[in-house]
Amino acid sequence: MATTEQPARSIGARKLRKEDPELITGASRYTDDITVPGMLWLSFVRSPFAHARINGIDTAQALEAPGVVAAYTAADLEFAAPLFMAFPLRDLKQPPHWPLAKDKARYAGDPVAVVVADTRARAKDAAELVSVDWEPLPAVTDVMAALEDGAPLVHDDLGTNNAGTWDFELDSPAPRRADPGPYFEDPELVKVTGEYFLPRLIPNAMEPRSVLCEPNVAQGEYTLWTASQIPHFIRTFLTIELGIPEAKMRVIAPDVGGGFGSKLEHYGEEAVAVAVARELGRPVKWTEERAEGYLATIHGRDMYQRIELAATRDGQLKAVRVKLHAAMGAYLRVVSPAIPMLGAWLYAGVYDPEAYDFAYDMVFTNTTPTDAYRGAGRPEATYAIERTMDRLAHELRMDPVELRRKNMITKDKFPNYTIVSGLTVDSGDYQGTLDKLLGRLDYEGFRREQAQRRQSGDAKVIGVGFSTWLEMCGLAPSRVLAALRYAGGGWEASTIEMLPTGTVRVLIGTSPHGQGHVTTFSQMVADQLGVEYEDVEVLHGDTQVVPLGLDTYGSRSLAVGGIAAYHAGEKIIAKARTLAAHQLECSEDDLEWAPGTFTVRGTDRSVDIKTLAFAAWSAHDLPDGYEPGLTATHIYDPPNFSWPHGAHACVVEVDTETGSVSILRYIAVDDCGERINPMVIEGQVHGGVAQGIAEALFEEARYDEEGNLRQGTMAIYMIPGAPELPSFELDHTVTPSPTNPLGVKGIGEAGTIAAPPAVIGAIVDALSHLGVTDVERPATPERVWRAIQEASR
Ligand code: MCN
């Protein structure tokens, strides 16, 4: 009856990704690959001005163009509500954001009309025939300039560009330890201030955005395929905006080629596609072009930071105080106002001061809206504290590693230590990861070489930068989200079905777009139920197949979604136990469970889970009242965030004559608790670190004075490839999370959070003997060279 051999343990194995054969052979189906009969194409007419009144729109000529079926402006398409914004913070000024701009265009790229034609090319040609009577207005694109008196107003009726202020004292549900004010008055303490501008970034997923809406006119049903991270949220948002019952709205995120936060979004194009499909009763598709995406897909960062530290002369950090000014762009998108808040509790990093304060202003500018970009709030926090710890070290003439170590929360404080900002961190060993990093680096050897190079007068100097980082991810406990005034919950759902033939189907509410959930969830379920890894099928990303879910962002899929699957698995085992006891004619208490098999304690009588699955399905011989089938659903609301940490070091060589920077080594020691698939984790860290390095050295989007995006194409916006990046040296520690039964924490954003201060810190360290204390981001050769020249003056 029983299978004696158990499948090899899968968790912890470097399983090749189940997703990859399809991706590598080009067999994946992205939204743009999907075609349905009778499909029309959309092309959007966008504002060429950053700020302009719309005095009229004439679509007559476009309507006469070949193949054109319709053209719409905001006046022609009816929406029950503006685009949904999920974070109605205290006193937030929240102007309506309609899918097509009504009175004014507020950024270059703001859509004002849409043309529908039988081919993509004809729709695009006809869009150029739409005539808009523009009245250009002065624009403001810089956050600080937008706050000045007399600055052009992005939303006239608000009378200000400041959408609101989030203030720790008023808005944080977690009380901080103490007010830092008195510490900054104390003459005995050393104070340092860091002021940084974090440039605007353009997310670059491999797959551009794309939507396809197919209506079923008779049933009043709509299917929307969209390249998205959040199909479940989009279903709800579209219901609110278009008045289509949720049950009649099916949203599918098919294969999705990356998002990095830009697809944790709901875009006007989605709402317009459904509205047009409803109007015409025909399927419509839109796929963004790259240059269009640069204007119309959300951007990230664009923030001024001011952070102050107060410390004793021997380097004991006492107080941290932070004020930010963050660009929202022209409108508030799904979670834009909350992005800086996701770092609100983290500006003291892994350190343990006595007092803390934090506040930020949300500022409208005539720019593409900003929203989540990998790390969302946490790279910002890490940058501010890590760079400023370096400054403090410099001020105190202390070694930056020694200063860090001295101030780190020690591991004996865990589990569940309440940090200065008032949240409770699950577990960590910050010194442990730092020690491991230093072991790999050979810090002393490095300092010797640095001194030698300087003494020899070599134009090429070297430096090392550190980032000992902490983040909160696994978004999020619903109660905490409620206290932060978020509209939704933070739970996640999973359903596991044992099929009659003994294979397992797992439905997950998270919606992967490169993270390998099919692989890692298969590993977890295979181990738990004692089935073969190959026998587990994971389905996701279709609200009809997986109706329950809150999708993928905030490195939540494993620490929240994975735990939902784990609990569903436990329910399956519990249900199977009852059936096993029935079959083996014993009490449930007498059964021992080893993954895959129940055995009557002390005997060789056993039954395996596949046999039970068939019996539960055929239902021929079930205990009285037993519900047929082995299926279970679990909805899991995490009691806490997950708190990964790590220590990164970057070693650079800087040519003092040209300002060019080469990364010689990049070492990352990360701790994401128990590890499901080390290869997937390493992939996540590689990608994240690459993005973090890009942020430090290459990427920035700037506007000219009129509000035109200067880096409007991929040819100008600097995305590094493998030749620009070093070979990463990765290592890890494992501090299991006590919050969940698998002991796991997230890893999806770690690299991006950690890398920028390590890279910039390394450049500054290399040049510190020349008097350089900071380099603006991204540290282009010109900026580095200028920093050297200015310091020498
Ligand atoms: N994992 C693991 N063991 C751990 C932690 C994670 O094996 N201890 C695995 C997980 O099972 C999952 C992957 O690592 O397969 C990432 O898990 P997690 O940290 O839970 O993050 P999410 O799956 O929720 O992914 C979101 C995160 C975010 S917020 C951004 S942004 C991001 C990222 O993931 N965007 C990505 N990684 C990306 N990777 C790709 N290829 N493309 C993107 O757009």
CSV table of N, CA, C and O in Angstrom, one decimal, residues 134-175:
chain,number,residue,atom,x,y,z
A,134,TRP,N,-3.6,73.3,-27.9
A,134,TRP,CA,-2.8,73.4,-26.6
A,134,TRP,C,-2.6,74.8,-26.2
A,134,TRP,O,-2.3,75.7,-27.1
A,135,GLU,N,-2.6,75.1,-25.0
A,135,GLU,CA,-2.1,76.4,-24.5
A,135,GLU,C,-1.0,76.1,-23.5
A,135,GLU,O,-1.3,75.8,-22.3
A,136,PRO,N,0.2,76.2,-23.9
A,136,PRO,CA,1.3,75.8,-23.0
A,136,PRO,C,1.4,76.7,-21.8
A,136,PRO,O,1.1,77.9,-21.9
A,137,LEU,N,1.7,76.1,-20.7
A,137,LEU,CA,1.8,76.8,-19.4
A,137,LEU,C,3.2,76.6,-18.8
A,137,LEU,O,3.9,75.5,-19.2
A,138,PRO,N,3.7,77.4,-18.0
A,138,PRO,CA,5.0,77.2,-17.3
A,138,PRO,C,4.9,75.9,-16.5
A,138,PRO,O,3.9,75.6,-15.9
A,139,ALA,N,6.0,75.2,-16.5
A,139,ALA,CA,6.1,73.9,-15.9
A,139,ALA,C,7.1,73.9,-14.7
A,139,ALA,O,8.0,74.7,-14.8
A,140,VAL,N,6.9,73.0,-13.8
A,140,VAL,CA,7.9,72.9,-12.7
A,140,VAL,C,8.2,71.4,-12.6
A,140,VAL,O,7.3,70.5,-12.5
A,141,THR,N,9.5,71.0,-12.6
A,141,THR,CA,9.8,69.6,-12.6
A,141,THR,C,10.7,69.3,-11.4
A,141,THR,O,10.9,68.1,-11.1
A,142,ASP,N,11.2,70.3,-10.7
A,142,ASP,CA,12.1,70.0,-9.6
A,142,ASP,C,11.3,70.1,-8.3
A,142,ASP,O,10.5,71.1,-8.1
A,143,VAL,N,11.4,69.2,-7.4
A,143,VAL,CA,10.7,69.1,-6.1
A,143,VAL,C,10.8,70.4,-5.3
A,143,VAL,O,9.8,71.0,-4.8
A,144,MET,N,12.0,70.9,-5.1
A,144,MET,CA,12.2,72.0,-4.2
A,144,MET,C,11.7,73.3,-4.9
A,144,MET,O,11.1,74.1,-4.3
A,145,ALA,N,11.9,73.4,-6.2
A,145,ALA,CA,11.4,74.5,-7.0
A,145,ALA,C,9.8,74.5,-6.9
A,145,ALA,O,9.2,75.6,-6.8
A,146,ALA,N,9.2,73.4,-6.9
A,146,ALA,CA,7.8,73.3,-6.9
A,146,ALA,C,7.2,73.8,-5.5
A,146,ALA,O,6.0,74.2,-5.5
A,147,LEU,N,8.0,73.8,-4.5
A,147,LEU,CA,7.5,74.3,-3.2
A,147,LEU,C,7.8,75.8,-3.0
A,147,LEU,O,7.3,76.4,-2.0
A,148,GLU,N,8.5,76.4,-4.0
A,148,GLU,CA,8.7,77.9,-3.8
A,148,GLU,C,7.4,78.7,-4.1
A,148,GLU,O,6.6,78.2,-4.9
A,149,ASP,N,7.4,79.9,-3.5
A,149,ASP,CA,6.2,80.7,-3.8
A,149,ASP,C,6.2,81.1,-5.2
A,149,ASP,O,7.3,81.4,-5.8
A,150,GLY,N,5.1,81.1,-5.8
A,150,GLY,CA,4.9,81.5,-7.2
A,150,GLY,C,5.3,80.4,-8.2
A,150,GLY,O,5.2,80.6,-9.4
A,151,ALA,N,5.6,79.2,-7.7
A,151,ALA,CA,5.8,78.1,-8.6
A,151,ALA,C,4.5,77.8,-9.4
A,151,ALA,O,3.5,77.9,-8.8
A,152,PRO,N,4.7,77.3,-10.7
A,152,PRO,CA,3.5,76.9,-11.4
A,152,PRO,C,2.8,75.8,-10.6
A,152,PRO,O,3.4,74.9,-10.0
A,153,LEU,N,1.4,75.9,-10.6
A,153,LEU,CA,0.7,74.9,-9.8
A,153,LEU,C,0.3,73.7,-10.7
A,153,LEU,O,-0.3,73.9,-11.8
A,154,VAL,N,0.6,72.5,-10.3
A,154,VAL,CA,0.3,71.4,-11.1
A,154,VAL,C,-1.2,71.1,-11.1
A,154,VAL,O,-1.9,70.9,-12.1
A,155,HIS,N,-1.8,71.3,-9.9
A,155,HIS,CA,-3.3,71.2,-9.8
A,155,HIS,C,-3.7,72.6,-9.2
A,155,HIS,O,-3.6,72.8,-8.0
A,156,ASP,N,-4.3,73.5,-10.1
A,156,ASP,CA,-4.6,74.8,-9.7
A,156,ASP,C,-5.4,74.9,-8.4
A,156,ASP,O,-5.2,75.7,-7.5
A,157,ASP,N,-6.5,74.1,-8.4
A,157,ASP,CA,-7.5,74.2,-7.3
A,157,ASP,C,-6.9,73.9,-5.9
A,157,ASP,O,-7.5,74.2,-4.9
A,158,LEU,N,-5.8,73.2,-5.9
A,158,LEU,CA,-5.2,72.9,-4.6
A,158,LEU,C,-4.5,74.1,-4.0
A,158,LEU,O,-4.3,74.2,-2.8
A,159,GLY,N,-4.0,75.0,-4.8
A,159,GLY,CA,-3.4,76.2,-4.3
A,159,GLY,C,-2.0,75.9,-3.8
A,159,GLY,O,-1.3,76.8,-3.3
A,160,THR,N,-1.5,74.7,-4.0
A,160,THR,CA,-0.1,74.4,-3.5
A,160,THR,C,0.3,73.1,-4.3
A,160,THR,O,-0.5,72.4,-4.8
A,161,ASN,N,1.6,72.9,-4.4
A,161,ASN,CA,2.1,71.7,-5.0
A,161,ASN,C,2.4,70.6,-3.9
A,161,ASN,O,2.9,69.5,-4.2
A,162,ASN,N,2.2,71.0,-2.6
A,162,ASN,CA,2.5,70.1,-1.5
A,162,ASN,C,1.2,69.3,-1.3
A,162,ASN,O,0.3,69.8,-0.7
A,163,ALA,N,1.3,68.0,-1.6
A,163,ALA,CA,0.1,67.2,-1.5
A,163,ALA,C,-0.2,66.8,0.0
A,163,ALA,O,-1.3,66.5,0.4
A,164,GLY,N,0.9,66.9,0.8
A,164,GLY,CA,0.7,66.6,2.2
A,164,GLY,C,2.0,66.3,2.9
A,164,GLY,O,3.0,66.2,2.3
A,165,THR,N,1.9,66.2,4.2
A,165,THR,CA,3.1,65.8,5.0
A,165,THR,C,2.8,64.6,5.8
A,165,THR,O,1.7,64.5,6.5
A,166,TRP,N,3.7,63.6,5.8
A,166,TRP,CA,3.5,62.5,6.7
A,166,TRP,C,4.5,62.6,7.8
A,166,TRP,O,5.7,62.8,7.5
A,167,ASP,N,4.0,62.6,9.0
A,167,ASP,CA,4.9,62.9,10.1
A,167,ASP,C,4.8,61.8,11.1
A,167,ASP,O,3.8,61.3,11.5
A,168,PHE,N,6.0,61.4,11.5
A,168,PHE,CA,6.2,60.2,12.3
A,168,PHE,C,5.3,60.2,13.6
A,168,PHE,O,4.6,59.3,13.9
A,169,GLU,N,5.3,61.4,14.2
A,169,GLU,CA,4.6,61.5,15.5
A,169,GLU,C,3.1,61.3,15.3
A,169,GLU,O,2.4,60.7,16.1
A,170,LEU,N,2.6,61.9,14.2
A,170,LEU,CA,1.1,61.9,14.0
A,170,LEU,C,0.7,60.6,13.3
A,170,LEU,O,-0.4,60.2,13.5
A,171,ASP,N,1.6,60.1,12.5
A,171,ASP,CA,1.1,59.1,11.5
A,171,ASP,C,1.6,57.7,11.8
A,171,ASP,O,1.0,56.7,11.2
A,172,SER,N,2.6,57.5,12.5
A,172,SER,CA,3.2,56.2,12.7
A,172,SER,C,2.3,55.5,13.8
A,172,SER,O,2.1,56.0,14.9
A,173,PRO,N,1.9,54.2,13.5
A,173,PRO,CA,1.2,53.5,14.6
A,173,PRO,C,2.1,53.0,15.7
A,173,PRO,O,1.6,52.6,16.7
A,174,ALA,N,3.4,53.0,15.4
A,174,ALA,CA,4.3,52.5,16.4
A,174,ALA,C,5.0,53.7,17.1
A,174,ALA,O,5.6,54.5,16.4
A,175,PRO,N,4.9,53.8,18.4
A,175,PRO,CA,5.5,55.0,19.1
A,175,PRO,C,7.1,54.8,19.1
A,175,PRO,O,7.6,53.8,19.3
